[in-house]
Amino acid sequence: MDIKQALTIVSDKDKKSTYRLLFMLFLVISLSIILLSNKFSSSDSQLQQILNRGTLRVVTRESPTTYYLGYQGAAGVEYQLASQFAERLGLKLEIRAVDSITEILTALQKGTADLAAAGLTITEERKNEFYFAPPYQEVSQKLVFKQGKRWPRNIEQLRGDLRVMADSSHALKLLKLKQKHASLGWSETVTDTSEDLLAKILDESIDYTISDSNELALNRRFYPELAIGFSIGKPEQLAWAFDKTHDDSLRAEAINFFSDIRASGELAQLIERNYGHVEDFDYVGTRKFLQAAKNKLPKYTELFQTAAGLELDWRLLAAISYQESHWNPHARSPTGVRGMMMLTRTTAKELGIKNRLDVEKSITGGAKYFSAVLKRIPERVQEPDKTWLALASYNIGWGHVEDARILTQKQGDDPNRWVDVKERLPLLRQRKYYKKTRYGYARGDEPVQYVDNIRRYYETLQWMIDVPDSLFNKPEINDQSAEQLLATTKPPETDKIKNKKLKAKKPIEDVAAENEE
């Protein structure tokens, strides 16, 4: 064999080796493509993974506006929305409450939560890292200090310790303000919650904090010493947050969800249930009520419990009584109504009450009268709207409330929802509206304020007083009736809204026909 033949043989072997290498490389590339294709296929989207898992993991924080455990169980606006969203997807809701905004954002980034429902403000900085669902509420940021201390009216007048939650929108807002106010200083905490900071204001551990308007409004019902110095910046929007490293499938479902509940009116109803009665704050009135609840109410608690029985929540009855008489047995109005429940002479006579100043008889009579009013509300009206409409009727009469309901339906809204009817009641003062009604003119703004006041008192009593154990220790109450008792004492603001399409509204003639019942 000469050299030329030897080189030819070596060349053939090299070609075979090269072909083998190319073939192996082709197999590796093909397999990689198949694996990547499976990984990013639509069947393995974030939403599909969650559906396969069977649980929706939501991270939140504990506060009256987001999530908390009341005596009836889990409650809060974010909890109610998340529960409804999970139910819509056919999933079990898994709530994880953490202490700081930092932990919430970290949970999203690490993938230990599918979404954050925690009263998060949409900011430009956050939009760089997270996707947001459509906003569900607008809030403003308030500088909070303790009543009685020096009132700061702007940033330049702050003198003391200002503390906010780390990674919060409040901290981001202060960073921007620092550019214009070089002397501005503050501290950030990863251990204190927003409510902890409000408590530190009250015990004077710190001088100032910043709170969202909705959270502050709920807390001022119980802590009227929380005062507002000034608003910081423009109103901002709250929304759910999603990590950007995932696909958009879960967020797309959330967009559809909020679109549906906004169109159906369910979102507006939820916001009204939780905040509609706390928009106006009365410092003196709130302090007076808290003092009366502590000093006066204990003398009458047993009478309210007995009169309420199993049909009413005694705290609601007590709230009605405070609105009527401030728990004064000898109260009397210029119109002649008298006593703890301020009964008219006619009503007292119908109830067989001879002495309206008799505390026990007045409370019992008021309970019977309110129960009768409550039973007049059509059965199709759901709680808590049924109770709010009954309270309005207790104040102004069912006829005028029915006029407002008919007007509500004529204007395209739901006559069975208090959030819609309360907008029409004040219109009964205007001739162009009341001249077309059956019962005519009415001071319709008064029952709206009346209901809002009672809702505030009722909710405060729920916060101050647990369900008395004695009500469950009666031998005649079995397990089933105990559950019924819990149902009657359920706080309306924390009821979950079921995710159901609204039924078709009744014809106007059907609503009007209820006057004949």
Short mmCIF file of C-alpha atoms in Angstrom, two decimals:
data_model
loop_
_atom_site.label_atom_id
_atom_site.label_comp_id
_atom_site.label_asym_id
_atom_site.label_seq_id
_atom_site.Cartn_x
_atom_site.Cartn_y
_atom_site.Cartn_z
CA MET A 1 0.00 0.00 0.00
CA ASP A 2 1.44 3.35 -0.98
CA ILE A 3 1.05 6.62 0.91
CA LYS A 4 -1.77 7.86 -1.34
CA GLN A 5 -3.94 4.80 -0.61
CA ALA A 6 -3.27 5.11 3.10
CA LEU A 7 -4.41 8.75 3.12
CA THR A 8 -7.62 7.79 1.28
CA ILE A 9 -8.49 5.18 3.93
CA VAL A 10 -7.89 7.69 6.77
CA SER A 11 -10.04 10.27 4.97
CA ASP A 12 -12.94 7.80 4.67
CA LYS A 13 -12.76 7.03 8.37
CA ASP A 14 -12.82 10.77 9.25
CA LYS A 15 -15.91 11.26 7.10
CA LYS A 16 -17.71 8.43 8.87
CA SER A 17 -16.81 9.91 12.27
CA THR A 18 -18.03 13.33 11.15
CA TYR A 19 -21.34 11.87 9.97
CA ARG A 20 -21.78 10.11 13.27
CA LEU A 21 -21.12 13.36 15.18
CA LEU A 22 -23.54 15.28 12.99
CA PHE A 23 -26.20 12.60 13.46
CA MET A 24 -25.77 12.67 17.27
CA LEU A 25 -25.94 16.48 17.26
CA PHE A 26 -29.14 16.32 15.22
CA LEU A 27 -30.70 13.94 17.77
CA VAL A 28 -29.74 16.19 20.70
CA ILE A 29 -31.16 19.30 19.01
CA SER A 30 -34.37 17.48 18.05
CA LEU A 31 -34.87 16.20 21.59
CA SER A 32 -34.25 19.68 23.02
CA ILE A 33 -36.83 21.20 20.69
CA ILE A 34 -39.39 18.61 21.72
CA LEU A 35 -38.74 19.23 25.42
CA LEU A 36 -38.92 23.01 25.05
CA SER A 37 -42.07 22.71 22.98
CA ASN A 38 -43.74 20.69 25.70
CA LYS A 39 -42.58 23.12 28.36
CA PHE A 40 -44.13 26.14 26.67
CA SER A 41 -47.19 24.48 25.22
CA SER A 42 -50.59 25.98 26.07
CA SER A 43 -51.51 22.92 28.10
CA ASP A 44 -48.76 23.83 30.58
CA SER A 45 -49.65 27.51 31.05
CA GLN A 46 -49.64 29.00 34.54
CA LEU A 47 -53.42 28.78 34.67
CA GLN A 48 -53.37 25.12 33.62
CA GLN A 49 -50.76 24.32 36.27
CA ILE A 50 -52.97 25.95 38.91
CA LEU A 51 -56.04 24.06 37.67
CA ASN A 52 -54.08 20.81 37.82
CA ARG A 53 -52.98 21.65 41.35
CA GLY A 54 -56.54 22.44 42.43
CA THR A 55 -55.64 25.40 44.65
CA LEU A 56 -55.24 29.13 44.10
CA ARG A 57 -52.39 30.44 46.25
CA VAL A 58 -52.97 34.04 47.31
CA VAL A 59 -50.59 36.10 49.41
CA THR A 60 -52.04 38.98 51.42
CA ARG A 61 -51.61 40.88 54.67
CA GLU A 62 -53.84 41.15 57.71
CA SER A 63 -55.84 44.37 57.91
CA PRO A 64 -59.54 45.33 57.96
CA THR A 65 -59.37 46.18 54.25
CA THR A 66 -57.67 43.00 53.07
CA TYR A 67 -57.96 39.87 55.21
CA TYR A 68 -58.63 39.11 58.86
CA LEU A 69 -60.24 36.47 61.05
CA GLY A 70 -63.45 37.69 62.67
CA TYR A 71 -65.68 35.72 64.99
CA GLN A 72 -67.49 34.42 61.90
CA GLY A 73 -64.23 33.35 60.26
CA ALA A 74 -62.18 34.83 57.42
CA ALA A 75 -63.28 38.25 56.14
CA GLY A 76 -62.01 41.38 54.37
CA VAL A 77 -62.49 42.87 50.90
CA GLU A 78 -59.49 41.14 49.35
CA TYR A 79 -60.53 37.83 50.89
CA GLN A 80 -64.05 38.19 49.52
CA LEU A 81 -62.77 39.00 46.03
CA ALA A 82 -60.21 36.18 46.08
CA SER A 83 -62.82 33.70 47.33
CA GLN A 84 -65.15 34.65 44.51
CA PHE A 85 -62.35 34.37 41.94
CA ALA A 86 -61.31 30.92 43.21
CA GLU A 87 -64.93 29.77 43.15
CA ARG A 88 -65.25 31.00 39.57
CA LEU A 89 -62.23 28.88 38.58
CA GLY A 90 -63.44 25.87 40.56
CA LEU A 91 -60.42 26.03 42.86
CA LYS A 92 -59.79 25.81 46.58
CA LEU A 93 -58.52 29.10 48.00
CA GLU A 94 -55.21 28.96 49.88
CA ILE A 95 -54.59 32.21 51.77
CA ARG A 96 -51.17 33.09 53.16
CA ALA A 97 -51.00 36.22 55.31
CA VAL A 98 -47.56 37.79 55.78
CA ASP A 99 -46.43 40.77 57.82
CA SER A 100 -44.83 43.09 55.28
CA ILE A 101 -45.08 44.37 51.73
CA THR A 102 -41.55 43.07 51.18
CA GLU A 103 -42.67 39.51 51.94
CA ILE A 104 -45.66 39.87 49.62
CA LEU A 105 -43.55 40.95 46.65
CA THR A 106 -40.92 38.29 47.42
CA ALA A 107 -43.60 35.56 47.46
CA LEU A 108 -44.63 36.59 43.94
CA GLN A 109 -41.07 36.64 42.65
CA LYS A 110 -40.23 33.24 44.17
CA GLY A 111 -43.40 31.67 42.81
CA THR A 112 -44.77 30.65 46.21
CA ALA A 113 -47.94 32.67 45.46
CA ASP A 114 -49.97 32.87 42.27
CA LEU A 115 -51.18 36.40 42.90
CA ALA A 116 -51.07 39.10 45.55
CA ALA A 117 -54.39 40.46 46.82
CA ALA A 118 -53.14 42.80 49.49
CA GLY A 119 -54.39 46.32 48.86
CA LEU A 120 -51.39 47.06 46.63
CA THR A 121 -51.18 50.42 44.93
CA ILE A 122 -50.30 50.51 41.23
CA THR A 123 -47.06 52.49 40.91
CA GLU A 124 -44.70 53.01 37.99
CA GLU A 125 -41.90 51.31 39.94
CA ARG A 126 -44.00 48.21 40.60
CA LYS A 127 -45.21 48.05 37.00
CA ASN A 128 -41.60 47.44 35.96
CA GLU A 129 -41.58 44.16 37.90
CA PHE A 130 -45.20 43.05 38.12
CA TYR A 131 -48.37 42.84 36.06
CA PHE A 132 -51.59 44.21 37.56
CA ALA A 133 -55.23 43.25 37.18
CA PRO A 134 -57.78 46.04 36.53
CA PRO A 135 -58.05 48.39 39.55
CA TYR A 136 -61.00 47.77 41.86
CA GLN A 137 -60.77 50.80 44.16
CA GLU A 138 -59.26 54.28 44.35
CA VAL A 139 -57.67 55.56 47.56
CA SER A 140 -55.69 58.57 48.73
CA GLN A 141 -52.73 58.62 51.11
CA LYS A 142 -53.17 60.47 54.41
CA LEU A 143 -50.58 61.78 56.85
CA VAL A 144 -51.80 60.54 60.25
CA PHE A 145 -51.06 61.99 63.69
CA LYS A 146 -52.69 61.81 67.12
CA GLN A 147 -55.59 64.10 67.94
CA GLY A 148 -54.49 66.80 70.36
CA LYS A 149 -50.93 66.99 69.04
CA ARG A 150 -49.66 69.82 66.85
CA TRP A 151 -51.47 69.67 63.51
CA PRO A 152 -49.03 69.48 60.57
CA ARG A 153 -50.59 70.98 57.46
CA ASN A 154 -47.81 70.22 54.98
CA ILE A 155 -44.49 68.36 54.61
CA GLU A 156 -42.44 71.29 55.85
CA GLN A 157 -44.29 71.30 59.20
CA LEU A 158 -43.38 67.71 60.14
CA ARG A 159 -41.45 67.66 63.41
CA GLY A 160 -40.88 64.17 64.74
CA ASP A 161 -40.66 60.50 63.86
CA LEU A 162 -42.38 59.56 60.60
CA ARG A 163 -42.47 55.79 60.00
CA VAL A 164 -43.90 53.75 57.13
CA MET A 165 -43.82 50.15 55.91
CA ALA A 166 -40.77 49.21 53.84
CA ASP A 167 -41.40 48.66 50.11
CA SER A 168 -44.82 50.27 50.45
CA SER A 169 -46.24 52.83 48.04
CA HIS A 170 -45.95 55.27 50.96
CA ALA A 171 -42.17 54.76 51.04
CA LEU A 172 -42.00 55.27 47.27
CA LYS A 173 -44.00 58.48 47.55
CA LEU A 174 -41.65 59.81 50.25
CA LEU A 175 -38.64 59.14 48.02
CA LYS A 176 -40.18 61.36 45.34
CA LEU A 177 -41.06 64.07 47.88
CA LYS A 178 -37.47 64.01 49.15
CA GLN A 179 -36.37 65.47 45.82
CA LYS A 180 -38.31 68.65 46.55
CA HIS A 181 -38.03 68.63 50.36
CA ALA A 182 -34.40 67.96 51.22
CA SER A 183 -35.02 68.08 54.98
CA LEU A 184 -37.67 65.35 54.85
CA GLY A 185 -36.71 62.31 56.91
CA TRP A 186 -38.43 59.05 57.81
CA SER A 187 -37.81 55.44 58.84
CA GLU A 188 -39.09 52.22 57.27
CA THR A 189 -40.11 49.02 59.05
CA VAL A 190 -40.35 45.43 57.87
CA THR A 191 -41.80 44.17 61.17
CA ASP A 192 -44.73 46.54 61.81
CA THR A 193 -47.97 46.24 59.86
CA SER A 194 -50.06 49.24 58.86
CA GLU A 195 -52.28 48.70 61.90
CA ASP A 196 -49.22 48.40 64.15
CA LEU A 197 -48.11 51.82 62.95
CA LEU A 198 -51.53 53.31 63.71
CA ALA A 199 -51.33 51.79 67.19
CA LYS A 200 -47.91 53.40 67.66
CA ILE A 201 -49.47 56.75 66.81
CA LEU A 202 -52.00 56.22 69.60
CA ASP A 203 -49.42 55.19 72.22
CA GLU A 204 -47.12 57.98 70.96
CA SER A 205 -44.24 55.64 70.07
CA ILE A 206 -44.08 57.54 66.79
CA ASP A 207 -45.42 60.92 65.72
CA TYR A 208 -46.61 60.27 62.18
CA THR A 209 -47.37 57.57 59.66
CA ILE A 210 -49.05 57.40 56.27
CA SER A 211 -52.22 55.39 55.74
CA ASP A 212 -54.47 54.66 52.78
CA SER A 213 -57.81 56.44 53.13
CA ASN A 214 -59.92 53.26 53.12
CA GLU A 215 -57.92 51.59 55.88
CA LEU A 216 -57.87 54.75 57.97
CA ALA A 217 -61.64 55.19 57.64
CA LEU A 218 -62.30 51.72 59.05
CA ASN A 219 -59.86 52.18 61.94
CA ARG A 220 -61.19 55.61 62.95
CA ARG A 221 -64.52 54.04 63.91
CA PHE A 222 -62.73 52.42 66.83
CA TYR A 223 -59.87 54.86 67.34
CA PRO A 224 -61.23 58.39 66.78
CA GLU A 225 -57.97 59.93 68.06
CA LEU A 226 -56.37 59.07 64.70
CA ALA A 227 -56.34 62.45 62.97
CA ILE A 228 -55.55 63.47 59.38
CA GLY A 229 -52.91 66.12 58.80
CA PHE A 230 -53.10 66.36 55.01
CA SER A 231 -53.35 64.29 51.84
CA ILE A 232 -50.15 63.23 50.09
CA GLY A 233 -50.23 63.33 46.31
CA LYS A 234 -53.07 62.38 44.01
CA PRO A 235 -55.49 59.44 44.53
CA GLU A 236 -54.11 56.07 43.47
CA GLN A 237 -55.60 52.77 42.41
CA LEU A 238 -55.54 49.37 44.13
CA ALA A 239 -55.22 46.12 42.19
CA TRP A 240 -54.03 42.51 42.32
CA ALA A 241 -50.40 41.89 41.32
CA PHE A 242 -48.84 39.05 39.27
CA ASP A 243 -45.19 38.18 38.67
CA LYS A 244 -43.95 39.03 35.16
CA THR A 245 -41.90 35.85 34.73
CA HIS A 246 -45.08 33.81 34.24
CA ASP A 247 -47.30 33.84 31.17
CA ASP A 248 -50.42 35.99 31.13
CA SER A 249 -53.04 33.22 31.39
CA LEU A 250 -54.00 33.74 35.07
CA ARG A 251 -54.02 37.52 34.74
CA ALA A 252 -56.26 37.21 31.69
CA GLU A 253 -58.80 35.32 33.79
CA ALA A 254 -58.57 38.02 36.48
CA ILE A 255 -59.20 40.71 33.85
CA ASN A 256 -62.37 38.90 32.76
CA PHE A 257 -63.41 38.39 36.38
CA PHE A 258 -63.17 42.08 37.29
CA SER A 259 -64.84 43.07 34.03
CA ASP A 260 -67.81 40.83 34.83
CA ILE A 261 -68.31 41.90 38.47
CA ARG A 262 -67.95 45.56 37.51
CA ALA A 263 -70.56 45.21 34.76
CA SER A 264 -72.98 43.30 37.00
CA GLY A 265 -72.71 45.82 39.84
CA GLU A 266 -71.29 43.25 42.26
CA LEU A 267 -68.03 45.15 42.68
CA ALA A 268 -69.82 48.40 43.52
CA GLN A 269 -72.01 46.51 45.97
CA LEU A 270 -68.99 44.94 47.67
CA ILE A 271 -67.25 48.32 48.08
CA GLU A 272 -70.45 49.88 49.44
CA ARG A 273 -70.93 47.05 51.93
CA ASN A 274 -67.50 47.61 53.36
CA TYR A 275 -67.03 51.37 53.05
CA GLY A 276 -70.36 53.00 52.20
CA HIS A 277 -71.19 53.72 55.83
CA VAL A 278 -67.79 55.09 56.92
CA GLU A 279 -67.19 57.83 54.37
CA ASP A 280 -68.08 60.64 56.82
CA PHE A 281 -66.20 60.72 60.13
CA ASP A 282 -67.53 62.45 63.24
CA TYR A 283 -64.84 62.65 65.93
CA VAL A 284 -67.12 63.84 68.72
CA GLY A 285 -69.93 61.43 67.79
CA THR A 286 -67.61 58.44 67.60
CA ARG A 287 -66.05 59.17 71.02
CA LYS A 288 -69.49 59.67 72.52
CA PHE A 289 -70.73 56.33 71.18
CA LEU A 290 -67.68 54.42 72.43
CA GLN A 291 -68.11 55.93 75.89
CA ALA A 292 -71.82 55.09 75.91
CA ALA A 293 -71.11 51.52 74.81
CA LYS A 294 -68.74 51.16 77.74
CA ASN A 295 -70.76 52.94 80.42
CA LYS A 296 -74.46 52.72 79.43
CA LEU A 297 -74.95 49.62 77.31
CA PRO A 298 -74.07 47.00 79.98
CA LYS A 299 -77.19 48.02 81.96
CA TYR A 300 -79.44 47.14 79.01
CA THR A 301 -77.54 44.32 77.29
CA GLU A 302 -79.69 41.53 78.74
CA LEU A 303 -82.89 43.34 77.75
CA PHE A 304 -81.65 43.68 74.15
CA GLN A 305 -80.64 40.00 74.06
CA THR A 306 -84.02 38.85 75.35
CA ALA A 307 -85.99 41.10 73.00
CA ALA A 308 -83.92 40.08 69.98
CA GLY A 309 -84.39 36.34 70.61
CA LEU A 310 -83.31 34.16 67.72
CA GLU A 311 -84.75 36.37 64.97
CA LEU A 312 -82.53 39.43 65.39
CA ASP A 313 -78.95 40.20 66.34
CA TRP A 314 -79.21 41.99 69.68
CA ARG A 315 -76.32 44.27 68.72
CA LEU A 316 -78.28 45.49 65.71
CA LEU A 317 -81.23 46.20 68.01
CA ALA A 318 -78.91 48.06 70.39
CA ALA A 319 -77.49 50.06 67.48
CA ILE A 320 -81.01 51.08 66.40
CA SER A 321 -81.77 52.14 69.98
CA TYR A 322 -78.63 54.27 70.20
CA GLN A 323 -79.50 56.02 66.93
CA GLU A 324 -83.02 56.65 68.22
CA SER A 325 -82.38 57.72 71.82
CA HIS A 326 -78.66 57.39 72.66
CA TRP A 327 -79.86 54.75 75.18
CA ASN A 328 -81.79 57.37 77.12
CA PRO A 329 -85.01 55.83 78.56
CA HIS A 330 -86.58 59.29 78.91
CA ALA A 331 -85.70 60.57 75.45
CA ARG A 332 -88.35 62.65 73.72
CA SER A 333 -88.44 64.34 70.33
CA PRO A 334 -90.41 67.45 69.27
CA THR A 335 -92.71 65.18 67.25
CA GLY A 336 -93.76 63.26 70.36
CA VAL A 337 -91.93 59.95 69.96
CA ARG A 338 -90.52 58.73 73.27
CA GLY A 339 -88.42 56.15 75.07
CA MET A 340 -85.44 53.91 74.31
CA MET A 341 -86.76 52.97 70.87
CA MET A 342 -88.57 56.29 70.29
CA LEU A 343 -91.95 54.74 69.56
CA THR A 344 -94.85 56.84 68.35
CA ARG A 345 -98.04 56.82 70.39
CA THR A 346 -99.82 54.97 67.56
CA THR A 347 -97.17 52.27 67.28
CA ALA A 348 -97.08 51.79 71.04
CA LYS A 349 -100.85 51.39 71.11
CA GLU A 350 -100.73 48.79 68.31
CA LEU A 351 -98.08 46.88 70.28
CA GLY A 352 -100.10 47.07 73.51
CA ILE A 353 -97.57 49.33 75.26
CA LYS A 354 -99.11 51.79 77.70
CA ASN A 355 -95.93 53.32 79.08
CA ARG A 356 -93.34 54.15 76.43
CA LEU A 357 -90.83 55.13 79.14
CA ASP A 358 -90.76 51.56 80.45
CA VAL A 359 -87.33 50.43 79.24
CA GLU A 360 -88.14 46.74 78.85
CA LYS A 361 -91.44 47.34 77.07
CA SER A 362 -89.90 49.95 74.77
CA ILE A 363 -87.07 47.64 73.71
CA THR A 364 -89.42 44.68 73.27
CA GLY A 365 -91.84 46.82 71.28
CA GLY A 366 -89.07 48.17 69.07
CA ALA A 367 -87.86 44.62 68.36
CA LYS A 368 -91.36 43.47 67.40
CA TYR A 369 -91.90 46.50 65.19
CA PHE A 370 -88.56 46.12 63.38
CA SER A 371 -89.20 42.38 62.88
CA ALA A 372 -92.54 43.24 61.28
CA VAL A 373 -90.89 45.78 58.98
CA LEU A 374 -88.19 43.24 58.07
CA LYS A 375 -90.84 40.70 57.07
CA ARG A 376 -92.37 43.18 54.63
CA ILE A 377 -89.21 43.23 52.55
CA PRO A 378 -89.61 40.83 49.57
CA GLU A 379 -87.95 37.46 50.08
CA ARG A 380 -85.90 37.81 46.89
CA VAL A 381 -83.93 40.67 48.51
CA GLN A 382 -80.73 39.18 49.96
CA GLU A 383 -78.91 40.11 53.14
CA PRO A 384 -77.52 42.50 54.10
CA ASP A 385 -79.57 44.63 51.68
CA LYS A 386 -82.76 43.33 53.27
CA THR A 387 -81.73 44.70 56.65
CA TRP A 388 -80.64 48.07 55.25
CA LEU A 389 -83.93 48.50 53.36
CA ALA A 390 -85.83 47.54 56.52
CA LEU A 391 -83.91 50.15 58.53
CA ALA A 392 -84.74 52.80 55.94
CA SER A 393 -88.40 51.76 56.18
CA TYR A 394 -88.23 51.88 59.99
CA ASN A 395 -87.14 55.51 59.62
CA ILE A 396 -89.19 56.88 56.72
CA GLY A 397 -91.87 54.27 56.02
CA TRP A 398 -92.07 51.41 53.56
CA GLY A 399 -94.10 53.41 51.06
CA HIS A 400 -91.35 55.95 50.45
CA VAL A 401 -88.72 53.22 50.26
CA GLU A 402 -90.87 51.45 47.66
CA ASP A 403 -91.14 54.70 45.69
CA ALA A 404 -87.33 54.89 45.68
CA ARG A 405 -87.08 51.26 44.56
CA ILE A 406 -89.41 51.88 41.62
CA LEU A 407 -87.40 54.98 40.67
CA THR A 408 -84.21 52.90 40.93
CA GLN A 409 -85.54 50.34 38.49
CA LYS A 410 -86.81 52.96 36.06
CA GLN A 411 -83.30 54.40 35.95
CA GLY A 412 -81.84 51.01 35.09
CA ASP A 413 -80.44 49.85 38.43
CA ASP A 414 -81.35 47.09 40.88
CA PRO A 415 -84.22 47.86 43.32
CA ASN A 416 -83.10 44.98 45.53
CA ARG A 417 -79.68 46.48 46.25
CA TRP A 418 -79.21 49.12 48.91
CA VAL A 419 -76.21 50.59 47.06
CA ASP A 420 -78.60 51.57 44.22
CA VAL A 421 -81.67 52.52 46.26
CA LYS A 422 -79.70 54.82 48.59
CA GLU A 423 -78.80 56.94 45.54
CA ARG A 424 -82.50 57.48 44.72
CA LEU A 425 -83.96 58.14 48.16
CA PRO A 426 -82.64 61.76 48.27
CA LEU A 427 -84.34 62.39 44.91
CA LEU A 428 -87.71 62.18 46.71
CA ARG A 429 -87.06 65.76 47.86
CA GLN A 430 -87.19 66.99 44.25
CA ARG A 431 -90.58 67.76 42.74
CA LYS A 432 -89.74 66.39 39.29
CA TYR A 433 -89.28 62.97 40.92
CA TYR A 434 -91.74 62.82 43.84
CA LYS A 435 -94.69 64.15 41.78
CA LYS A 436 -94.61 60.85 39.85
CA THR A 437 -94.52 58.63 42.96
CA ARG A 438 -97.38 57.12 44.91
CA TYR A 439 -96.40 58.48 48.33
CA GLY A 440 -95.04 61.86 47.25
CA TYR A 441 -92.48 64.09 48.94
CA ALA A 442 -90.05 62.68 51.49
CA ARG A 443 -86.82 63.86 53.16
CA GLY A 444 -85.06 60.95 51.50
CA ASP A 445 -81.55 61.92 52.56
CA GLU A 446 -82.46 61.29 56.21
CA PRO A 447 -82.97 57.49 55.96
CA VAL A 448 -79.66 57.23 54.09
CA GLN A 449 -77.84 58.93 56.98
CA TYR A 450 -79.94 56.93 59.45
CA VAL A 451 -78.90 53.60 57.94
CA ASP A 452 -75.24 54.64 57.65
CA ASN A 453 -75.16 55.64 61.33
CA ILE A 454 -76.69 52.36 62.50
CA ARG A 455 -74.32 50.37 60.33
CA ARG A 456 -71.37 52.13 61.99
CA TYR A 457 -72.75 51.54 65.50
CA TYR A 458 -73.61 47.93 64.70
CA GLU A 459 -70.20 47.14 63.26
CA THR A 460 -68.48 48.78 66.24
CA LEU A 461 -70.52 46.67 68.66
CA GLN A 462 -69.59 43.56 66.69
CA TRP A 463 -65.96 44.52 67.12
CA MET A 464 -66.34 45.29 70.83
CA ILE A 465 -68.53 42.36 71.84
CA ASP A 466 -68.27 38.70 70.83
CA VAL A 467 -71.33 36.48 70.52
CA PRO A 468 -72.31 35.87 74.19
CA ASP A 469 -71.68 32.29 75.28
CA SER A 470 -74.90 32.34 77.29
CA LEU A 471 -76.91 32.41 74.08
CA PHE A 472 -75.48 29.02 73.12
CA ASN A 473 -75.76 27.42 76.55
CA LYS A 474 -79.53 27.32 76.72
CA PRO A 475 -80.71 23.68 76.89
CA GLU A 476 -83.48 24.27 74.38
CA ILE A 477 -81.02 25.33 71.66
CA ASN A 478 -79.76 22.34 69.67
CA ASP A 479 -76.85 22.28 67.23
CA GLN A 480 -79.00 23.27 64.30
CA SER A 481 -80.55 26.28 66.01
CA ALA A 482 -77.10 27.41 67.15
CA GLU A 483 -76.06 27.50 63.50
CA GLN A 484 -79.21 29.46 62.72
CA LEU A 485 -78.29 31.91 65.48
CA LEU A 486 -74.87 32.40 63.93
CA ALA A 487 -76.54 33.05 60.58
CA THR A 488 -78.76 35.75 62.08
CA THR A 489 -75.80 37.44 63.76
CA LYS A 490 -73.51 37.36 60.74
CA PRO A 491 -71.95 40.78 60.22
CA PRO A 492 -73.29 42.00 56.88
CA GLU A 493 -70.02 43.74 55.90
CA THR A 494 -68.13 40.44 55.87
CA ASP A 495 -70.64 38.32 53.96
CA LYS A 496 -69.14 36.72 50.88
CA ILE A 497 -70.79 37.70 47.61
CA LYS A 498 -71.62 34.60 45.64
CA ASN A 499 -70.35 34.48 42.08
CA LYS A 500 -73.65 34.23 40.27
CA LYS A 501 -75.10 36.11 37.37
CA LEU A 502 -77.86 38.49 38.36
CA LYS A 503 -81.33 37.29 37.66
CA ALA A 504 -83.47 39.35 35.35
CA LYS A 505 -85.03 42.30 37.13
CA LYS A 506 -88.72 42.20 37.88
CA PRO A 507 -90.98 44.35 35.76
CA ILE A 508 -91.73 47.70 37.36
CA GLU A 509 -95.36 46.71 37.75
CA ASP A 510 -94.35 43.75 39.93
CA VAL A 511 -92.30 45.96 42.26
CA ALA A 512 -95.10 48.47 42.55
CA ALA A 513 -97.58 45.71 43.29
CA GLU A 514 -95.81 45.06 46.58
CA ASN A 515 -97.52 48.18 47.93
CA GLU A 516 -100.75 46.22 47.85
CA GLU A 517 -99.44 43.45 50.13
#
